[in-house]
Short mmCIF file of N, CA and C and ligand atoms in Angstrom, two decimals:
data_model
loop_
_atom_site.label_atom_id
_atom_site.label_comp_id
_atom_site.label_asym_id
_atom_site.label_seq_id
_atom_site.Cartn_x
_atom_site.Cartn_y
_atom_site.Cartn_z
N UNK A 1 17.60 20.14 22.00
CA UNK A 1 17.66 20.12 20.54
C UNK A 1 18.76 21.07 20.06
N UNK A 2 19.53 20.34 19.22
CA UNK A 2 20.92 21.40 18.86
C UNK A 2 20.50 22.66 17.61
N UNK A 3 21.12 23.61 17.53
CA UNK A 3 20.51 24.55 16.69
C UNK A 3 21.51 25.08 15.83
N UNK A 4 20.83 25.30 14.55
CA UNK A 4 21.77 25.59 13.64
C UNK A 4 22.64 27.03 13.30
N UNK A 5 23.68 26.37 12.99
CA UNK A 5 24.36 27.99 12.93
C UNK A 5 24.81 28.60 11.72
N UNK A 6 23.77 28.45 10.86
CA UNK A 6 23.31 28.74 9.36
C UNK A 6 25.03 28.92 8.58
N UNK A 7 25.78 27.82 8.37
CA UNK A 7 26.72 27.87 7.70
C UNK A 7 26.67 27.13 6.19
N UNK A 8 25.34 26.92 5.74
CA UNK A 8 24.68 26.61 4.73
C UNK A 8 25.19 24.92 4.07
N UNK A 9 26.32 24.21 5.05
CA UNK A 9 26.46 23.07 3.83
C UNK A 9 25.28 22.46 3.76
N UNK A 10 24.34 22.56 4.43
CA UNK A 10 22.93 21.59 4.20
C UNK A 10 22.87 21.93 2.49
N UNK A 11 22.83 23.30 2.14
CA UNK A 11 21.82 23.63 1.02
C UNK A 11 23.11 23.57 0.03
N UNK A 12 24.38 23.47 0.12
CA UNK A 12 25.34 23.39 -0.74
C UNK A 12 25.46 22.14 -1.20
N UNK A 13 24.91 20.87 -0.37
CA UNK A 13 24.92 19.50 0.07
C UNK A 13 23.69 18.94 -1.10
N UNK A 14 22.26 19.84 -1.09
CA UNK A 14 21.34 19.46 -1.63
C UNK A 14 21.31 19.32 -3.16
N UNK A 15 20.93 17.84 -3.80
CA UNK A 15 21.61 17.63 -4.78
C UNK A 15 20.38 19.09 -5.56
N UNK A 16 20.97 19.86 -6.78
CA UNK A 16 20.27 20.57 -7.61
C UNK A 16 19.22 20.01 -8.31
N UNK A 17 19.27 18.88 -8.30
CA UNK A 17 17.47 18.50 -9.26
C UNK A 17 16.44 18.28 -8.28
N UNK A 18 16.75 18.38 -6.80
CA UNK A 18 15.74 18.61 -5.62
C UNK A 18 15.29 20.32 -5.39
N UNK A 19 17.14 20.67 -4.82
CA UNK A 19 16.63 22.07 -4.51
C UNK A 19 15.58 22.33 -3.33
N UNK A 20 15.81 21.26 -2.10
CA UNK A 20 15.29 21.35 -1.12
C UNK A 20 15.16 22.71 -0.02
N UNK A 21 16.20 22.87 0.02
CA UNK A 21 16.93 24.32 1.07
C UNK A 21 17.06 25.38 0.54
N UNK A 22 16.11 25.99 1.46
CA UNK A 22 16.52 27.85 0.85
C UNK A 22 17.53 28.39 1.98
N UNK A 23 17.90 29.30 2.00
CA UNK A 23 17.74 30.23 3.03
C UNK A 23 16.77 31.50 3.36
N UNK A 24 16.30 31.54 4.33
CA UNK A 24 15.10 32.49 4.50
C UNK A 24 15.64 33.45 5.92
N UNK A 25 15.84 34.59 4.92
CA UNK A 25 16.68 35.72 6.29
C UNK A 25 17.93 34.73 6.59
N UNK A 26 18.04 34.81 7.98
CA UNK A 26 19.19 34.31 8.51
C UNK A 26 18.79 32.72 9.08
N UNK A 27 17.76 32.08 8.61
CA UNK A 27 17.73 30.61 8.57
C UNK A 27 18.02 29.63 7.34
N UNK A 28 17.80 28.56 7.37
CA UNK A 28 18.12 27.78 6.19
C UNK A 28 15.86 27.22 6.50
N UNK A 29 15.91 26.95 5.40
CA UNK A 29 14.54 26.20 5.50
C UNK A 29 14.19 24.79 4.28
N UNK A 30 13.68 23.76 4.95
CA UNK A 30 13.63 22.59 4.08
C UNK A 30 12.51 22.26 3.94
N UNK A 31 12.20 22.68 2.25
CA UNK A 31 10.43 22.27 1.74
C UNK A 31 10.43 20.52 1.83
N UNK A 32 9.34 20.30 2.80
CA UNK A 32 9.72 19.04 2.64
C UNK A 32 8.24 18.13 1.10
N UNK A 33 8.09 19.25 0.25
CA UNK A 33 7.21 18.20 -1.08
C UNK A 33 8.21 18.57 -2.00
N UNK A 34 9.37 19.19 -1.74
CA UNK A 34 10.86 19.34 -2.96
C UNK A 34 11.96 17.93 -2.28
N UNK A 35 11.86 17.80 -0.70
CA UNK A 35 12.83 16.90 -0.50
C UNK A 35 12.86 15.51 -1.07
N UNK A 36 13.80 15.23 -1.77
CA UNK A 36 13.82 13.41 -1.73
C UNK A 36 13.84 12.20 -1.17
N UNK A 37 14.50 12.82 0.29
CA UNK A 37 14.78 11.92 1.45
C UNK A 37 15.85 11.34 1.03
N UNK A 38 17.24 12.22 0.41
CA UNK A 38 18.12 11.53 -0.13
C UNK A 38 19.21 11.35 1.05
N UNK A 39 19.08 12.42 1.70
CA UNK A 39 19.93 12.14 3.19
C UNK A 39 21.22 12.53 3.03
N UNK A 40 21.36 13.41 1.57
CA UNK A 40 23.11 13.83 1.54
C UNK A 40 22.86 15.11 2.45
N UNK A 41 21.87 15.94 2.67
CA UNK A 41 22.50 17.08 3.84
C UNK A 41 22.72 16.84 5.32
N UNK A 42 22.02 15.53 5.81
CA UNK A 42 22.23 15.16 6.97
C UNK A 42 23.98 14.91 7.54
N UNK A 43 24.78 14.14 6.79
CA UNK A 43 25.65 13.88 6.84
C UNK A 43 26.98 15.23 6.98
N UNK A 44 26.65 16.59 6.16
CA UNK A 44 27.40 17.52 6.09
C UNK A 44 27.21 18.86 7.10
N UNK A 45 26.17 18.15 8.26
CA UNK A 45 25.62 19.17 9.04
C UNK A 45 26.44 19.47 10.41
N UNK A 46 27.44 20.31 10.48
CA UNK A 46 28.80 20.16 11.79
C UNK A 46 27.88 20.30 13.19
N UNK A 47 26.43 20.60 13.45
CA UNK A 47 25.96 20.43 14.36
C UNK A 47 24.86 19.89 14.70
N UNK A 48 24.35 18.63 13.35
CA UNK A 48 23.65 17.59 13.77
C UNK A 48 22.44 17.87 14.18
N UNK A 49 21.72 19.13 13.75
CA UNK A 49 20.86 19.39 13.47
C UNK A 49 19.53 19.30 12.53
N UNK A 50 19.62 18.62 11.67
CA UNK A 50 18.67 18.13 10.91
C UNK A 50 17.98 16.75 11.22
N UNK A 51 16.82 16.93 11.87
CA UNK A 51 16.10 16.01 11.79
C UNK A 51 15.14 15.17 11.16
N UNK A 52 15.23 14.28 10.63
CA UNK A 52 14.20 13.35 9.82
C UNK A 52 13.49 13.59 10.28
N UNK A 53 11.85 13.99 9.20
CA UNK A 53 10.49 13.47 9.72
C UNK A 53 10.12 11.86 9.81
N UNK A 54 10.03 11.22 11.09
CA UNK A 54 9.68 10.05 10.84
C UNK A 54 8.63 9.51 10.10
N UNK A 55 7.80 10.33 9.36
CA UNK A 55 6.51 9.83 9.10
C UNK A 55 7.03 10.41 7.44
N UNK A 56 7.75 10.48 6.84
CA UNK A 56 7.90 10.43 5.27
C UNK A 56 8.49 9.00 4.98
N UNK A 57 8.01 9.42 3.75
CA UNK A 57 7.88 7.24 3.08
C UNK A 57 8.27 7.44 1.82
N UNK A 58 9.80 6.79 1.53
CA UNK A 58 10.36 7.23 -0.11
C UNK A 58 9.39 6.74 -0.25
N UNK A 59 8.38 5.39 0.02
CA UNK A 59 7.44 5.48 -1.07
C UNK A 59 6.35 6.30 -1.95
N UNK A 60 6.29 7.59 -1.69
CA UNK A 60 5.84 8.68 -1.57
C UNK A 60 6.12 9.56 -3.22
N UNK A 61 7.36 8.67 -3.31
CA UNK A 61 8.19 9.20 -4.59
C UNK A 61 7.74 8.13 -5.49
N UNK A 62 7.24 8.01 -7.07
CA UNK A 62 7.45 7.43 -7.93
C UNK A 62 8.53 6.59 -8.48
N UNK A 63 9.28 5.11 -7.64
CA UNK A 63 9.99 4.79 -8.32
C UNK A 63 10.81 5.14 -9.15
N UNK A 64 9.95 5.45 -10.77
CA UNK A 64 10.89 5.86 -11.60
C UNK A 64 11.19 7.22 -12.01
N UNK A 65 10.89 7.96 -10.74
CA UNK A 65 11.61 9.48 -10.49
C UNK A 65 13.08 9.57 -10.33
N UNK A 66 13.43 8.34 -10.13
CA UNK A 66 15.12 8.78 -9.93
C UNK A 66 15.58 8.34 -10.86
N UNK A 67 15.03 7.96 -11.95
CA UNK A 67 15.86 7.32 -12.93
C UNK A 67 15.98 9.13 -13.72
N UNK A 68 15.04 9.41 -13.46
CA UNK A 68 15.16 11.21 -14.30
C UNK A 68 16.07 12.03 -13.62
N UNK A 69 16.52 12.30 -12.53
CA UNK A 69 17.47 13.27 -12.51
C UNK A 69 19.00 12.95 -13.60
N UNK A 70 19.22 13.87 -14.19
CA UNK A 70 20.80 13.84 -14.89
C UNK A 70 20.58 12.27 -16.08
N UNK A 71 19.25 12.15 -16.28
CA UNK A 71 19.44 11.36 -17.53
C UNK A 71 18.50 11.88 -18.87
N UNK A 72 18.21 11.33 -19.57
CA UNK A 72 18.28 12.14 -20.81
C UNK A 72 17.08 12.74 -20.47
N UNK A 73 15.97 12.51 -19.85
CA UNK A 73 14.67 13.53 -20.05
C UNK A 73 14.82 14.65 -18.97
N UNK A 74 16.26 14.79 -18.19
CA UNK A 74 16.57 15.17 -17.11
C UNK A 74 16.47 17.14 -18.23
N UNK A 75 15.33 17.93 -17.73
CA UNK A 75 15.42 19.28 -18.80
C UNK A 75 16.04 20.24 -18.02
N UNK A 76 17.25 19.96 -16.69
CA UNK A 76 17.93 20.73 -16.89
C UNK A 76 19.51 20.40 -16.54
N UNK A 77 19.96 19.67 -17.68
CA UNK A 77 21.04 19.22 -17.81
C UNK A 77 21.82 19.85 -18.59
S1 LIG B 101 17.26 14.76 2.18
FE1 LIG B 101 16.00 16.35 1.17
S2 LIG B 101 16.76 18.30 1.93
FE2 LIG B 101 18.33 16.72 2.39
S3 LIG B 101 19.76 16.78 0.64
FE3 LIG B 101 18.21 15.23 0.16
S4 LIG B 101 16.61 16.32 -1.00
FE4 LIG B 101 17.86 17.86 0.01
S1 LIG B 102 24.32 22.28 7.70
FE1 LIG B 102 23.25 22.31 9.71
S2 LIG B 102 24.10 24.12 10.75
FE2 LIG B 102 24.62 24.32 8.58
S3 LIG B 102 22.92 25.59 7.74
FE3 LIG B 102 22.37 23.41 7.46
S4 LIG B 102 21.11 22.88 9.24
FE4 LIG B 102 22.22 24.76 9.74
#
C-alpha cells in the first residue's frame, strides 16, 4: 500500500462546500459523512494513495444536494 507524503493537494483539491480533508499533525485525514464521493482529490494525489471505500453509495446523498452547492441557497457564497 503506497503512503502518503502529506503534500496536501488532496485537501487543496477538496471542493470547499465539502471540506472533506483536514490535516491532523503531520497527516491529512478524510471525514468520510463530509465526503461527497466527488473524486476530485483522487486524481491530484502524486502517489496514488487514496483509496475509495468500496462500500459508499452516492446514493447516500440526497439527489438534490448538489443542486445547493454555489447556487442561490448555497449560505456560503
Ligand atoms: S471525494 Fe470526498 S474527500 Fe475527495 S475531493 Fe471529493 S468530497 Fe473531498
Ligand atoms: S494528495 Fe496524496 S500524498 Fe498528498 S497529502 Fe493527499 S493523500 Fe497525501
Amino acid at each position: 500500500m503506497l503512503e502518503c507524503i502529506n503534500c496536501d493537494a488532496c485537501l487543496r483539491h477538496c471542493p470547499p462546500h465539502f471540506g472533506a480533508i483536514f490535516n491532523h499533525g503531520p497527516d491529512v485525514i478524510i471525514v468520510p459523512e463530509l465526503c461527497s464521493g466527488c473524486d476530485k482529490c483522487l486524481p491530484v494525489c502524486p502517489v496514488d494513495c487514496i483509496y475509495p471505500d468500496p462500500d459508499w453509495a452516492s446514493n447516500a446523498v440526497p439527489e438534490d444536494w448538489w443542486d445547493e452547492p454555489l447556487g442561490p441557497d448555497d449560505p456560503y457564497v
